[in-house]
JSON list of C-alpha atoms in Angstrom, two decimals:
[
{"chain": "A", "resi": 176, "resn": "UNK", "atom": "CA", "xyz": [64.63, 9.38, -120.38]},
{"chain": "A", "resi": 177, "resn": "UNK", "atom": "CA", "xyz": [63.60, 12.26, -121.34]},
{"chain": "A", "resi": 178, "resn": "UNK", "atom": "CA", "xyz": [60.43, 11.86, -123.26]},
{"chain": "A", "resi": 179, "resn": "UNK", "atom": "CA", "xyz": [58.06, 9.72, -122.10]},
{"chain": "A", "resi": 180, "resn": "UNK", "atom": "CA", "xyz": [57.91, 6.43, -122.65]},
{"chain": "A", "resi": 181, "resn": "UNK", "atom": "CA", "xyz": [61.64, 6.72, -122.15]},
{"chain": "A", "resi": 182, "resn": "UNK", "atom": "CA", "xyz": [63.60, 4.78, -125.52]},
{"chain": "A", "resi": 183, "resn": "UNK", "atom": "CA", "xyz": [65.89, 2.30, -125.57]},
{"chain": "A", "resi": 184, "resn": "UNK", "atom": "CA", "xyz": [68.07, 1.52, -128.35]},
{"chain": "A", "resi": 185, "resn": "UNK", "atom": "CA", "xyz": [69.28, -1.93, -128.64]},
{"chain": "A", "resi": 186, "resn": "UNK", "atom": "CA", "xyz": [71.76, -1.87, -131.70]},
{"chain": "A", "resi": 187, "resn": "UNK", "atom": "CA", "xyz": [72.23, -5.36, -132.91]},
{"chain": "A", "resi": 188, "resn": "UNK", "atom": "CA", "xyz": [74.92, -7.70, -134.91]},
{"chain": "A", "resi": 189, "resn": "UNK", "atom": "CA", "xyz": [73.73, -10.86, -135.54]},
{"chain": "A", "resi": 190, "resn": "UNK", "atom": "CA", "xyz": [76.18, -13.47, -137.00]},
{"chain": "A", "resi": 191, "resn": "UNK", "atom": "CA", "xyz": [75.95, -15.14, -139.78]},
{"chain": "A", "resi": 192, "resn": "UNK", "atom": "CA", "xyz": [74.53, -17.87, -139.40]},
{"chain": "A", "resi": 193, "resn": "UNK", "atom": "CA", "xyz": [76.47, -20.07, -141.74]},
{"chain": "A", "resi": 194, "resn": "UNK", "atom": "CA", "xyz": [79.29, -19.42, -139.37]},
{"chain": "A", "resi": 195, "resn": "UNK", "atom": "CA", "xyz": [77.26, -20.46, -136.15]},
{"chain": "A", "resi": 196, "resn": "UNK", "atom": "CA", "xyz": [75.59, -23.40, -134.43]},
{"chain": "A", "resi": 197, "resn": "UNK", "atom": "CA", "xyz": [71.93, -23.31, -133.34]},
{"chain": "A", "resi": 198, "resn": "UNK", "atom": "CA", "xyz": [73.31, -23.30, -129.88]},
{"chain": "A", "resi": 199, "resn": "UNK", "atom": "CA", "xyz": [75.32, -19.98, -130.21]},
{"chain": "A", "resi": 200, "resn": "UNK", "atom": "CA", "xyz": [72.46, -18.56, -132.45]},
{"chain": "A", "resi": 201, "resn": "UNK", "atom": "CA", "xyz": [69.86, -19.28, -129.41]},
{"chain": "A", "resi": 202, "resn": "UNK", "atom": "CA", "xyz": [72.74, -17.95, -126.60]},
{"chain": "A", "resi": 203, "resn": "UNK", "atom": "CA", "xyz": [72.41, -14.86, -128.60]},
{"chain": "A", "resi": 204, "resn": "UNK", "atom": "CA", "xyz": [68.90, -14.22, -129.02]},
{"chain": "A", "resi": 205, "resn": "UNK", "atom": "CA", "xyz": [68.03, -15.25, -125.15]},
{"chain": "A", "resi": 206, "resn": "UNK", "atom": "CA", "xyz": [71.15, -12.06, -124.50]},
{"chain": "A", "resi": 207, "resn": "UNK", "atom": "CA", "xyz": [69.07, -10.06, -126.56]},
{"chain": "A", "resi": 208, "resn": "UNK", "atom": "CA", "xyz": [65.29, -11.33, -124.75]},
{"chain": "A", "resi": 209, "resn": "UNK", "atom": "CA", "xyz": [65.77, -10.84, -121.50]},
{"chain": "A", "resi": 210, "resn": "UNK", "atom": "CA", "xyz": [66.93, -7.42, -122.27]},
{"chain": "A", "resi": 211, "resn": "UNK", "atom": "CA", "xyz": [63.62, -6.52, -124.53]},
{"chain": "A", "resi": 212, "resn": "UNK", "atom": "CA", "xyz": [61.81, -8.27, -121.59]},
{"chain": "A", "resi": 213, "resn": "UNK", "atom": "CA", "xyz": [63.55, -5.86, -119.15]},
{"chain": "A", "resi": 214, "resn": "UNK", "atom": "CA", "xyz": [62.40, -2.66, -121.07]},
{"chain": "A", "resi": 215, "resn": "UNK", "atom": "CA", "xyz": [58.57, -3.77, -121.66]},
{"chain": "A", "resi": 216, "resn": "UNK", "atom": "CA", "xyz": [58.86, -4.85, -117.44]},
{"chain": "A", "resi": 217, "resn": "UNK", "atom": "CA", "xyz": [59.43, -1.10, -117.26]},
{"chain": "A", "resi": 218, "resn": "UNK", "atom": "CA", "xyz": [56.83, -0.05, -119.39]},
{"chain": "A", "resi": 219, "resn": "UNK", "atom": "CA", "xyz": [59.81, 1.86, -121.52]},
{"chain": "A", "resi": 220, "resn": "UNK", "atom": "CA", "xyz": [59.76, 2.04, -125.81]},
{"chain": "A", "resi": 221, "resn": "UNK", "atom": "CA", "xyz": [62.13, 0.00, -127.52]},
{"chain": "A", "resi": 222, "resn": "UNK", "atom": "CA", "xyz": [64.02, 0.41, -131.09]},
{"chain": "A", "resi": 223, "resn": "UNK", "atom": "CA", "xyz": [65.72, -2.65, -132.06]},
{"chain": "A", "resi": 224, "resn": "UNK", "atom": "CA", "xyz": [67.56, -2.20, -134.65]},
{"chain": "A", "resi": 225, "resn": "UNK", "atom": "CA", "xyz": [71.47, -3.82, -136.65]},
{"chain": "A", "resi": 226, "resn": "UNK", "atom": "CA", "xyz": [72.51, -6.19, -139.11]},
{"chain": "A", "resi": 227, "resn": "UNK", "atom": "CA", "xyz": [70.87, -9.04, -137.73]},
{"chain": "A", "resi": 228, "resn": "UNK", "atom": "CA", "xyz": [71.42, -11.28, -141.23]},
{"chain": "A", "resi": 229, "resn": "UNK", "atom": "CA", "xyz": [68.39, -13.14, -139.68]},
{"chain": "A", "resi": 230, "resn": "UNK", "atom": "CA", "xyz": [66.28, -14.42, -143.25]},
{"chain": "A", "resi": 231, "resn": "UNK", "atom": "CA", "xyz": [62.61, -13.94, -142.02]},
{"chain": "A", "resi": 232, "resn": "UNK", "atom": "CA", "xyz": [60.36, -14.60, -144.87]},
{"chain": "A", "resi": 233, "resn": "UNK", "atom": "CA", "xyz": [58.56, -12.52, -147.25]},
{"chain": "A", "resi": 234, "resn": "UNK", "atom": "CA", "xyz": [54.61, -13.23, -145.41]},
{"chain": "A", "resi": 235, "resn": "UNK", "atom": "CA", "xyz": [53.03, -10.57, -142.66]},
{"chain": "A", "resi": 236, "resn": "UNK", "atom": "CA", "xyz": [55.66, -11.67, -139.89]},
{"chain": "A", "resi": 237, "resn": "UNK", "atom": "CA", "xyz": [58.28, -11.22, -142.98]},
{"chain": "A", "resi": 238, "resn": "UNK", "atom": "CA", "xyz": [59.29, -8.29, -145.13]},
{"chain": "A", "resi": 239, "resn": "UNK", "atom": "CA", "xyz": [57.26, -8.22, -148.58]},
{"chain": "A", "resi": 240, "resn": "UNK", "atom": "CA", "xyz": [58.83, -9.09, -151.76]},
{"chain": "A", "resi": 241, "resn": "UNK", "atom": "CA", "xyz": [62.07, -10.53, -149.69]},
{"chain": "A", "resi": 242, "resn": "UNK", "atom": "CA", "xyz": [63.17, -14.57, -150.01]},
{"chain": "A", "resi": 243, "resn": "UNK", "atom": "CA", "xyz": [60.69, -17.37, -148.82]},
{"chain": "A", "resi": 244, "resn": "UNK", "atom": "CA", "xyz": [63.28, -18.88, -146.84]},
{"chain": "A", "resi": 245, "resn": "UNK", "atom": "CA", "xyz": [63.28, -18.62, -143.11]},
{"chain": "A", "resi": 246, "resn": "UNK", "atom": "CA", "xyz": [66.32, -19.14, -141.31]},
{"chain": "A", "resi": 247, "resn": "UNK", "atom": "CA", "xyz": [66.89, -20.89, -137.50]},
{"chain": "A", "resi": 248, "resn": "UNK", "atom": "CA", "xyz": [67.05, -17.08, -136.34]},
{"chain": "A", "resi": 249, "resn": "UNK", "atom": "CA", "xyz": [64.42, -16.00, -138.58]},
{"chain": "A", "resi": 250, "resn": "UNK", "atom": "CA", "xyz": [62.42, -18.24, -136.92]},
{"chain": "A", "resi": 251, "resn": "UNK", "atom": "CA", "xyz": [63.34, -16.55, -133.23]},
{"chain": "A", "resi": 252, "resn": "UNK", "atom": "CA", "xyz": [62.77, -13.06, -134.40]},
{"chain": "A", "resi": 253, "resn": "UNK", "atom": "CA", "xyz": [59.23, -13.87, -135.96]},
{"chain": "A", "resi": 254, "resn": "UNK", "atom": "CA", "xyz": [58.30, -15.18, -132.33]},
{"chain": "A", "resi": 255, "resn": "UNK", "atom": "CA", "xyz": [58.60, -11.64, -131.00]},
{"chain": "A", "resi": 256, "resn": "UNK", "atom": "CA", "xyz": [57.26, -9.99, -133.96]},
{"chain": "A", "resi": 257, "resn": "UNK", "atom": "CA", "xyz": [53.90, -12.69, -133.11]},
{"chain": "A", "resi": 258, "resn": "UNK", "atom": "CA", "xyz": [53.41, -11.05, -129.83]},
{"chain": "A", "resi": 259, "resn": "UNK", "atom": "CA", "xyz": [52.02, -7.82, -131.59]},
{"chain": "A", "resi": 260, "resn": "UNK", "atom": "CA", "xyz": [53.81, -6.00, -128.62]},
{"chain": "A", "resi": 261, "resn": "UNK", "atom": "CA", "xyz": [56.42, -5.27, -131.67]},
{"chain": "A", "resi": 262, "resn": "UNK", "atom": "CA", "xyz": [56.58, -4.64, -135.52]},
{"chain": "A", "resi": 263, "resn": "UNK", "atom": "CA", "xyz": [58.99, -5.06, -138.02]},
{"chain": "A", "resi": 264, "resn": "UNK", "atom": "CA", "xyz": [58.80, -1.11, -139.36]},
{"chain": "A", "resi": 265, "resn": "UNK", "atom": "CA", "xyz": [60.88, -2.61, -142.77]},
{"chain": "A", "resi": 266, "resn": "UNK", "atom": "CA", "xyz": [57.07, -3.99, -143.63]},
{"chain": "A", "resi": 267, "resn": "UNK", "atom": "CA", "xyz": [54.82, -0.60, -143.51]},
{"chain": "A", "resi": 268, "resn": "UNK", "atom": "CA", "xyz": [53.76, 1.40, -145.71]},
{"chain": "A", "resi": 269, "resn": "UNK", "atom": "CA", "xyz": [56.09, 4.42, -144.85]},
{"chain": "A", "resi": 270, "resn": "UNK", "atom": "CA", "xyz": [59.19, 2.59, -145.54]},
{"chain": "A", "resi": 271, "resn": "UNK", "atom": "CA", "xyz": [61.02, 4.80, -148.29]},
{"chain": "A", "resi": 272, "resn": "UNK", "atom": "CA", "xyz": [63.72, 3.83, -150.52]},
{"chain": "A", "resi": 273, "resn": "UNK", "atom": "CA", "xyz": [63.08, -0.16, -149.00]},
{"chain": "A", "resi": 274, "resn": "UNK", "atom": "CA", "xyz": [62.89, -2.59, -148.21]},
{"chain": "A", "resi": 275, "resn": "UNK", "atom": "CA", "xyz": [66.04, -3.95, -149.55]},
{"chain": "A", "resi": 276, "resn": "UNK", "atom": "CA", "xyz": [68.96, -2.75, -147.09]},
{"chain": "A", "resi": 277, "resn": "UNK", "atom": "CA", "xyz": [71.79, -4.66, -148.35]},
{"chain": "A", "resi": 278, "resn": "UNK", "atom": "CA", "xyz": [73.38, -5.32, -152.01]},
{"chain": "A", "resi": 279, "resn": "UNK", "atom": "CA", "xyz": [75.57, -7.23, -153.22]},
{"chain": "A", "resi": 280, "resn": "UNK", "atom": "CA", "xyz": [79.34, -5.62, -154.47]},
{"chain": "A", "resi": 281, "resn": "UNK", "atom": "CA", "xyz": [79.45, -8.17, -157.16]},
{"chain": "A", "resi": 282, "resn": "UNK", "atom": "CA", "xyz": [76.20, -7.93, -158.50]},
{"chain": "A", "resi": 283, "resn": "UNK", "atom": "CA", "xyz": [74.13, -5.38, -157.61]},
{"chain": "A", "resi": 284, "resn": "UNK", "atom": "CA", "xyz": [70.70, -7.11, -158.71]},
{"chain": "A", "resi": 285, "resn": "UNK", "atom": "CA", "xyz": [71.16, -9.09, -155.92]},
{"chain": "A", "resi": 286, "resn": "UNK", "atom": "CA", "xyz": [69.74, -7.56, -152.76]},
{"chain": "A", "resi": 287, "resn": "UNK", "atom": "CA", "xyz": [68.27, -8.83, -149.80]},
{"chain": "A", "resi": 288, "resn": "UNK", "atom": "CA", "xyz": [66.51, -7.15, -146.33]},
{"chain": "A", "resi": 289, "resn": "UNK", "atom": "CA", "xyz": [69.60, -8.34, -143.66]},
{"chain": "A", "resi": 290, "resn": "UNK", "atom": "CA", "xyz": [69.15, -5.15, -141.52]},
{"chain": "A", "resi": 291, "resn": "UNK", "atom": "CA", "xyz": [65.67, -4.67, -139.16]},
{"chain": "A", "resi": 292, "resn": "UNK", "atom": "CA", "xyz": [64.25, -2.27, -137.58]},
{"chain": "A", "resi": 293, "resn": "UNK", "atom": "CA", "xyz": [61.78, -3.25, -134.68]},
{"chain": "A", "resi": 294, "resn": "UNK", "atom": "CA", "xyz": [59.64, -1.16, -132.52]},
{"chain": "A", "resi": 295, "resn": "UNK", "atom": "CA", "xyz": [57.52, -1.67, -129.42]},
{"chain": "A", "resi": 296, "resn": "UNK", "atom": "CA", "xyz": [53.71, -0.85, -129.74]},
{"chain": "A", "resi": 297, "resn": "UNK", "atom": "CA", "xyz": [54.00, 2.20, -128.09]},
{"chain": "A", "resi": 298, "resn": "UNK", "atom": "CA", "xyz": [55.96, 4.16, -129.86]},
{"chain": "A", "resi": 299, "resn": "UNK", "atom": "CA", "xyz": [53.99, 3.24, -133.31]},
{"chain": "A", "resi": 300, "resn": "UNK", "atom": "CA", "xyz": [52.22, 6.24, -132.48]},
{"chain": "A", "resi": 301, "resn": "UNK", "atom": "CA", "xyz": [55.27, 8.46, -133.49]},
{"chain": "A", "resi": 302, "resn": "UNK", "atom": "CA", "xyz": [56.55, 6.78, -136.11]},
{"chain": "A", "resi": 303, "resn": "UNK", "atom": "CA", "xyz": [56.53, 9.25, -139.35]},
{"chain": "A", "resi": 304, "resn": "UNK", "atom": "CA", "xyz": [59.00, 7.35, -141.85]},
{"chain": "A", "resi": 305, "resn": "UNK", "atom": "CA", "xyz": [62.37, 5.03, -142.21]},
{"chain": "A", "resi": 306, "resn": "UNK", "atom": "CA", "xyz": [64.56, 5.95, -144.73]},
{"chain": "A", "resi": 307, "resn": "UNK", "atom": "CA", "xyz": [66.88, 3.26, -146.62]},
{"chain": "A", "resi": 308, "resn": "UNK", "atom": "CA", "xyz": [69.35, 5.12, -147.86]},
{"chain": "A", "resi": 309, "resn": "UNK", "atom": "CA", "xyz": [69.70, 3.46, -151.38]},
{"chain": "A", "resi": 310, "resn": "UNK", "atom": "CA", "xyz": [71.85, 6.73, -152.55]},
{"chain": "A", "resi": 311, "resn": "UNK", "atom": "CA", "xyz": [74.45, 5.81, -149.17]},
{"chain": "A", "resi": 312, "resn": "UNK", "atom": "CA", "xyz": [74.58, 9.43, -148.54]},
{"chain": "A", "resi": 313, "resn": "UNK", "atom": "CA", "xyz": [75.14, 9.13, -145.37]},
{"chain": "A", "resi": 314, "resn": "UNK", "atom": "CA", "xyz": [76.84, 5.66, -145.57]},
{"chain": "A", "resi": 315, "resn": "UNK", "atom": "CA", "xyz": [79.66, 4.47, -143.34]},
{"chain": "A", "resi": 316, "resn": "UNK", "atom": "CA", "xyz": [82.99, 4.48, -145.50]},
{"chain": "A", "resi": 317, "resn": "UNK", "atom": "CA", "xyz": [86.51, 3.31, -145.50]},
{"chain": "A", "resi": 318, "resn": "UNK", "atom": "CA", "xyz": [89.46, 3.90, -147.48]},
{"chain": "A", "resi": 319, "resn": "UNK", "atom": "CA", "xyz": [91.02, 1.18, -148.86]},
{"chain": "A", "resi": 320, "resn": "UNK", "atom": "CA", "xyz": [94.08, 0.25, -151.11]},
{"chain": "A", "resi": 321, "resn": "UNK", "atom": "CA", "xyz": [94.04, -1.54, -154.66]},
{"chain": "A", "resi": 322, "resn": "UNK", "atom": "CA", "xyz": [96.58, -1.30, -157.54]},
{"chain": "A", "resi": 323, "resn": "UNK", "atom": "CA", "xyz": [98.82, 0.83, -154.62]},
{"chain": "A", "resi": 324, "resn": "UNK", "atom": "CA", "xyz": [95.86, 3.27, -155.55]},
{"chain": "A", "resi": 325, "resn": "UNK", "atom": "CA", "xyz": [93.60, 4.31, -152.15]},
{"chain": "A", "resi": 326, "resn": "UNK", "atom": "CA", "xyz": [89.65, 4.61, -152.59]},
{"chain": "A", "resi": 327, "resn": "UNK", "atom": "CA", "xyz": [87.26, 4.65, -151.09]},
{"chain": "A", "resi": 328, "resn": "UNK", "atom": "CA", "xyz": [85.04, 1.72, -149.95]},
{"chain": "A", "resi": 329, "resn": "UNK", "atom": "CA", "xyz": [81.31, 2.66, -148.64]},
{"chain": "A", "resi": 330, "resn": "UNK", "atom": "CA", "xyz": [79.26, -0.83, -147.03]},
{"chain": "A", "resi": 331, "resn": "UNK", "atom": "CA", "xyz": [77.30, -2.95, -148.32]},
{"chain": "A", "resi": 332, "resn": "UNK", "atom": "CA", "xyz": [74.20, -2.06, -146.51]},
{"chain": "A", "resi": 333, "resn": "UNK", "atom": "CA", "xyz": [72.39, 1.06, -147.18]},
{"chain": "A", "resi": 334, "resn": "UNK", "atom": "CA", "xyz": [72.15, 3.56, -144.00]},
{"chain": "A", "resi": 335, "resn": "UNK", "atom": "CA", "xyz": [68.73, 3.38, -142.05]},
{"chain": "A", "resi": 336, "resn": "UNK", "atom": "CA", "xyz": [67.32, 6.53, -141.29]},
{"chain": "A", "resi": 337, "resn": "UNK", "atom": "CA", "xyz": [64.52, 6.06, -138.49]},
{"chain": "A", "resi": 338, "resn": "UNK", "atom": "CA", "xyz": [62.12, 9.15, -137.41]},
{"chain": "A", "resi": 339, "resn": "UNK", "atom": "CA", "xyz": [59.63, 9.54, -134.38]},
{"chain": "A", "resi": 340, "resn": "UNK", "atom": "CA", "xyz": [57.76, 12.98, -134.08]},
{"chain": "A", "resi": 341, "resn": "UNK", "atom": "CA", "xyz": [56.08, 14.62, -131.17]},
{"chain": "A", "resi": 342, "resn": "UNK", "atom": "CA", "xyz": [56.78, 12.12, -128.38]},
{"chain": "A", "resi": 343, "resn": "UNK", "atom": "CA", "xyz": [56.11, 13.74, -124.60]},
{"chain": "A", "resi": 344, "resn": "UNK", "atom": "CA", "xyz": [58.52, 15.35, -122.85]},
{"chain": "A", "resi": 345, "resn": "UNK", "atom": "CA", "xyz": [58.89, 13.54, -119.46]},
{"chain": "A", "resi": 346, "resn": "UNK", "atom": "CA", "xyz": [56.96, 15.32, -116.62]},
{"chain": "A", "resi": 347, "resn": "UNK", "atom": "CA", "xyz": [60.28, 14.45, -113.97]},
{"chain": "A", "resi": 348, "resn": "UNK", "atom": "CA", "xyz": [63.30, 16.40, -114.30]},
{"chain": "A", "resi": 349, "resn": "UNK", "atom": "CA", "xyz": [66.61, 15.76, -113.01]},
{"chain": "A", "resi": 350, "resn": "UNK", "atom": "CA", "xyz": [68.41, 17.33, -109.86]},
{"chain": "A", "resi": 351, "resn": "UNK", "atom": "CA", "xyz": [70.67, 19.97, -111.03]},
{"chain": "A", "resi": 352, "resn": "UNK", "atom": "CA", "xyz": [74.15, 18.23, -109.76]},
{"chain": "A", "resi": 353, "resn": "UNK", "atom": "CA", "xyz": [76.71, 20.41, -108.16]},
{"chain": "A", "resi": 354, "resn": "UNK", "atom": "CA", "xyz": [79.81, 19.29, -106.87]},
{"chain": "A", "resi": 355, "resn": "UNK", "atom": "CA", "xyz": [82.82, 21.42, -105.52]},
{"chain": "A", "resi": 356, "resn": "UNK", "atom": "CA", "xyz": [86.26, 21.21, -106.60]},
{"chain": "A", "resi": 357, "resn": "UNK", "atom": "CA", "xyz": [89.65, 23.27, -105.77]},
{"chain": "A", "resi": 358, "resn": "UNK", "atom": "CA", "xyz": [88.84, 26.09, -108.13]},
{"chain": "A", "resi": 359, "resn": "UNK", "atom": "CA", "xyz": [85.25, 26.47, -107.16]},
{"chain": "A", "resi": 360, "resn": "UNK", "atom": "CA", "xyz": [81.52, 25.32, -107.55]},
{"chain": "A", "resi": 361, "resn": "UNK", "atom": "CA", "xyz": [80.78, 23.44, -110.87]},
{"chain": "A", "resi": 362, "resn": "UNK", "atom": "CA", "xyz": [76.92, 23.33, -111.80]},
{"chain": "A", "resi": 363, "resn": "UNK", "atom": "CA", "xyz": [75.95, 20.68, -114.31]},
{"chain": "A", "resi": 364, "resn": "UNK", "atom": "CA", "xyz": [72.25, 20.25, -115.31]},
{"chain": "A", "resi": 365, "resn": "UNK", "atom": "CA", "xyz": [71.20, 17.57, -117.13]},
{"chain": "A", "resi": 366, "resn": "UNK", "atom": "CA", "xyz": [72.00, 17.69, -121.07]},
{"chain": "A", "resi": 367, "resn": "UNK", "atom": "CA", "xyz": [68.73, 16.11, -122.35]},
{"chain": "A", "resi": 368, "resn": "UNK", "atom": "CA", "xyz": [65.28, 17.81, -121.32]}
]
């Protein structure tokens, strides 16, 4: 909260579908709703952002030069993305590196946009790029074992980078807390200005 609008950052797995009913799928995506619904109540920004493994299309409510194919969840992601209170930031213009975000280990021609990034309308206005991180510089890694021999083993999914410039500082400021303990007065002001 402190720029204004204050962000929220919803960081999101969604299942694979193959591995879910429509029911669970739905259960899900209401969780998620009435927690975006919650933020634009409060007139707040929103990032949503994760693996959602949701197949959305490759039209304007879709990510261009993606698969056709529009999955159950797809289908429940697009709905928001229709409101044009949000947009899918894997589709502009700025997008470098994208918008593929996810390769496959075995064959590395085949790559497909699993991971989203959507933002609410108002903080478009200080949006200045997203970053796929094709080059996994800053990839999330494990070490592994093969042959009794450890490596390394970086994801699948290239690293999303997201950047918003010049937002407002908020005009309230916190209550510098002080609270008293056995070996005197502790002052704590808040960390984020």
């Amino acid at each position: 909260d402190h720029v204004s609008p204050p962000v929220n950052i919803l960081n999101v797995y969604g299942g694979q579908e193959s591995r879910m009913s429509r029911q669970e799928i739905l259960e899900n995506w209401i969780r998620i709703k009435a927690e975006i619904t919650e933020i634009k109540d409060r007139d707040e920004g929103l990032i949503l952002i994760g693996d959602m493994n949701r197949a959305i299309g490759h039209d304007s409510l879709g990510i261009k030069g993606n698969h056709a194919a529009v999955s159950y969840g797809g289908t429940l992601v697009r709905e928001l993305l229709e409101d044009k209170d949000y947009c899918l930031v894997n589709n502009l213009d700025l997008v470098e590196g994208g918008p593929f975000t996810w390769v496959s280990r075995v064959d590395r021609s085949i790559q497909s946009c699993l991971d989203l990034v959507i933002l609410s309308s108002n903080l478009m206005p200080f949006l200045t790029k997203m970053v796929v991180d094709t080059k996994q510089q800053y990839c999330p890694k494990r070490v592994g074992v093969k042959n009794n021999k450890n490596r390394v083993v970086k994801s699948d999914h290239h690293p999303i980078i997201l950047s918003l410039e010049n937002m407002p500082r908020s005009k309230h400021k916190k209550p510098i807390s002080t609270r008293w303990t056995g070996a005197g007065r502790i002052t704590r002001s808040c960390l984020m200005r």
